[in-house]
C-alpha positions as a LaTeX table, in Angstrom:
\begin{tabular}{lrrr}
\hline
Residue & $x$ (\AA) & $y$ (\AA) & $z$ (\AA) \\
\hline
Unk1 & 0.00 & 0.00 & 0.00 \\
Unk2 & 1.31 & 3.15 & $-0.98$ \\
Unk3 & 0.80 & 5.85 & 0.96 \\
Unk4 & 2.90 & 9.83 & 1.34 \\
Unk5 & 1.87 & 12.14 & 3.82 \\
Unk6 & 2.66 & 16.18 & 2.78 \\
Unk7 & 2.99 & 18.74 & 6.00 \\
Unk8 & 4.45 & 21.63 & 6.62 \\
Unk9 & 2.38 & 24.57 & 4.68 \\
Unk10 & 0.78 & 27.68 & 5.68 \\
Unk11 & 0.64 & 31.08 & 4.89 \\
Unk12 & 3.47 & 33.46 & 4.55 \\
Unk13 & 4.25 & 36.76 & 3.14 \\
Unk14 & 6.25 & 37.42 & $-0.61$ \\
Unk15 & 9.82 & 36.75 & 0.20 \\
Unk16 & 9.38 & 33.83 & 2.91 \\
Unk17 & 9.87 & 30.89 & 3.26 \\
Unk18 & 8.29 & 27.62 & 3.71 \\
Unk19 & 9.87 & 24.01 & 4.55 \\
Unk20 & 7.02 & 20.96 & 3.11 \\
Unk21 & 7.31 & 17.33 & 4.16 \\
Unk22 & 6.66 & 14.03 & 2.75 \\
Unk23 & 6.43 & 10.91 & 4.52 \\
Unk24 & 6.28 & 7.95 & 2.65 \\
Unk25 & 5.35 & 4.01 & 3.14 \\
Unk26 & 8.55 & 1.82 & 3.53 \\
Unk27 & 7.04 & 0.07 & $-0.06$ \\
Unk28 & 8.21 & 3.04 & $-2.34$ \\
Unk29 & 11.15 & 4.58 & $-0.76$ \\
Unk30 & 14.11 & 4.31 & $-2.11$ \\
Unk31 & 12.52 & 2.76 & $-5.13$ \\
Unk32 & 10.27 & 5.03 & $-6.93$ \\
Unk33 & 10.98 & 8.42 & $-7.89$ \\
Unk34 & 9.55 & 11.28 & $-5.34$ \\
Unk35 & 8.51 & 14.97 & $-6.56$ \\
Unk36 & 5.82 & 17.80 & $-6.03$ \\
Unk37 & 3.23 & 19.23 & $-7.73$ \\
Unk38 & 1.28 & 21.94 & $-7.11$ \\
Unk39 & $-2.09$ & 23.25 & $-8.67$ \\
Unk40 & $-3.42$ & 26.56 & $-8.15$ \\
Unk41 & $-7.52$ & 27.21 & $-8.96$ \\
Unk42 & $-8.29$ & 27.12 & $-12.12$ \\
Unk43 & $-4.73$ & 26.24 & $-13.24$ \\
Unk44 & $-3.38$ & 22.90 & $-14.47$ \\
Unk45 & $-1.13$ & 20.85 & $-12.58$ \\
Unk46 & 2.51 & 21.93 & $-12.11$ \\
Unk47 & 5.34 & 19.37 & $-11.70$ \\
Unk48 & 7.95 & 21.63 & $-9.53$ \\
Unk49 & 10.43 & 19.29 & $-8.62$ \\
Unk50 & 11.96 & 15.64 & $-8.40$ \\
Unk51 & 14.49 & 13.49 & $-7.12$ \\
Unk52 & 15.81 & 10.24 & $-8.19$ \\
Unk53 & 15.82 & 7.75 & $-5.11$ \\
Unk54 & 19.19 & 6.11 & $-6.52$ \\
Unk55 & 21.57 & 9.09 & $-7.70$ \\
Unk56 & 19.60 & 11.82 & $-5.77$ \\
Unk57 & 19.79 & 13.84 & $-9.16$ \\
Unk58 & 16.97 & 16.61 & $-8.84$ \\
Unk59 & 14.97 & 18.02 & $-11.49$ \\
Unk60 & 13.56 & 21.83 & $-11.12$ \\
Unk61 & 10.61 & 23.53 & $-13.06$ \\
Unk62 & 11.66 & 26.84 & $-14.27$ \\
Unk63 & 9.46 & 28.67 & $-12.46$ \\
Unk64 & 11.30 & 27.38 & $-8.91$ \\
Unk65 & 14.58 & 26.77 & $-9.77$ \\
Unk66 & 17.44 & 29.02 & $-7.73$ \\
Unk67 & 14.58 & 28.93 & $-5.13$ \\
Unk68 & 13.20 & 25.72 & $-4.08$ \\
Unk69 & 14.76 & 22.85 & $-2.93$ \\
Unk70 & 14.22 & 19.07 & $-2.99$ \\
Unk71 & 15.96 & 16.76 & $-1.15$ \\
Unk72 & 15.47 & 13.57 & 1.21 \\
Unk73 & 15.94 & 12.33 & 4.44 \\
Unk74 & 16.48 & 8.52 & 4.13 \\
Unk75 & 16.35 & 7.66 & 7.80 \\
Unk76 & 13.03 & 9.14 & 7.66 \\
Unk77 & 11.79 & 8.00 & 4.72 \\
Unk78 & 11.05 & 11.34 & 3.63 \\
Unk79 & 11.46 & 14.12 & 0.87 \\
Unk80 & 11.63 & 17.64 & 1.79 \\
Unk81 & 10.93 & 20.98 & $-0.38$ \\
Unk82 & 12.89 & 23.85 & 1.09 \\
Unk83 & 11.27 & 26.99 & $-0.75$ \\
Unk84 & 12.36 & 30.12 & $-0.36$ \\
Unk85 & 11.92 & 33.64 & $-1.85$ \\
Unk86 & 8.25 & 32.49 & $-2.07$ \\
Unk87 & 5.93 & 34.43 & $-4.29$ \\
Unk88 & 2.35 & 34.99 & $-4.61$ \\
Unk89 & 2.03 & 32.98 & $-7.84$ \\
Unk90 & 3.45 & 29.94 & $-5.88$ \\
Unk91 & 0.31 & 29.79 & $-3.58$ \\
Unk92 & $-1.16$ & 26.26 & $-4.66$ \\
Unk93 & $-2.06$ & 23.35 & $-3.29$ \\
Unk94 & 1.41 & 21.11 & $-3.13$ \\
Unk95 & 0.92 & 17.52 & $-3.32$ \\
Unk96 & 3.99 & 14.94 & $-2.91$ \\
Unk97 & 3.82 & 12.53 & $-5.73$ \\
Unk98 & 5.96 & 9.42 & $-6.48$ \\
Unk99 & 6.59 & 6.91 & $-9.51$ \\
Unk100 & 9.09 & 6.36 & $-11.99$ \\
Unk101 & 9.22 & 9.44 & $-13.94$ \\
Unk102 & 13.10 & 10.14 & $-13.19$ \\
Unk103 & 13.78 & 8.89 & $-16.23$ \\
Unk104 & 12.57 & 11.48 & $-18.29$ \\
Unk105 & 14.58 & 14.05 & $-16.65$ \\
Unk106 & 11.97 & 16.47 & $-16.11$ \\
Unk107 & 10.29 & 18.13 & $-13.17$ \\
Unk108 & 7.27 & 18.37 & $-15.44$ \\
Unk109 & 6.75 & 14.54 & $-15.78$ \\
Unk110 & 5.75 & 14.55 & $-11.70$ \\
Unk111 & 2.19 & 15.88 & $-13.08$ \\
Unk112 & 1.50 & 12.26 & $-14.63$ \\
Unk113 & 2.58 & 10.29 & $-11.37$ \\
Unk114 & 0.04 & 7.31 & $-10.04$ \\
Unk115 & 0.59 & 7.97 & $-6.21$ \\
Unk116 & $-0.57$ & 11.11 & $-4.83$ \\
Unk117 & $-0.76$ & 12.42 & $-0.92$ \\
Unk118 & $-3.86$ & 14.48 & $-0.19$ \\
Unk119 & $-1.85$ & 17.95 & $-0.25$ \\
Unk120 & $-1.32$ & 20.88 & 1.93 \\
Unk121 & $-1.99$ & 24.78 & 0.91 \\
Unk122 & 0.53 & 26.78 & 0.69 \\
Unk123 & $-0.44$ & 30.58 & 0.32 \\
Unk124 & 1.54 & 33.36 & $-0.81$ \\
Unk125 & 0.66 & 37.14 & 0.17 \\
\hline
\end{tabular}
């Protein structure tokens, strides 16, 4: 059973920062790809980052990169996304995501994953 668990977001003002969580099942771990995406209303999906469970490459969109951060914590079976410099067009809902889209090389292919977590807001004023 897969499962990923997202905390960590709130509200902050343009130029903060945020740190999100994911915790995921023992199952995927270390063998599927992890990322986030985020969707704002009335926007399509966003893949904003990745990371490769083997190499720890990372993948960036362009809208986040030289801000955001993805990395993981593998005694805690978790992924983080440091983001800083946050703006008002990153307030979305971010949802961790994982499956085996590191291949592609692209942030972007996190939008197509099969495993979702439920999400937490993150809003930018």
């Amino acid at each position: 059973d897969v499962q990923l668990v997202e905390s960590g977001g709130g509200s902050v003002q343009a130029g903060g920062s945020l740190r999100l969580s994911c915790a995921s099942s023992g199952s995927i771990y270390g063998t599927l790809c992890m990322g986030w995406v985020r969707q704002a209303p009335g926007k399509e999906r966003e893949g904003v980052a990745a990371i490769s469970p083997g190499s720890g490459r990372r993948y960036y969109g362009d809208s986040v990169k030289g801000r955001f951060t993805i990395s993981q914590d593998n005694a805690k079976n978790t992924v983080v996304l440091q983001m800083n410099n946050l703006k008002p067009e990153d307030t979305a809902m971010y949802y961790c995501a994982a499956d085996r889209f590191c291949a592609y090389g692209l942030a972007s292919k996190v939008a197509d994953s099969r495993y979702w977590g439920k999400g937490t807001q993150v809003t930018v004023s």
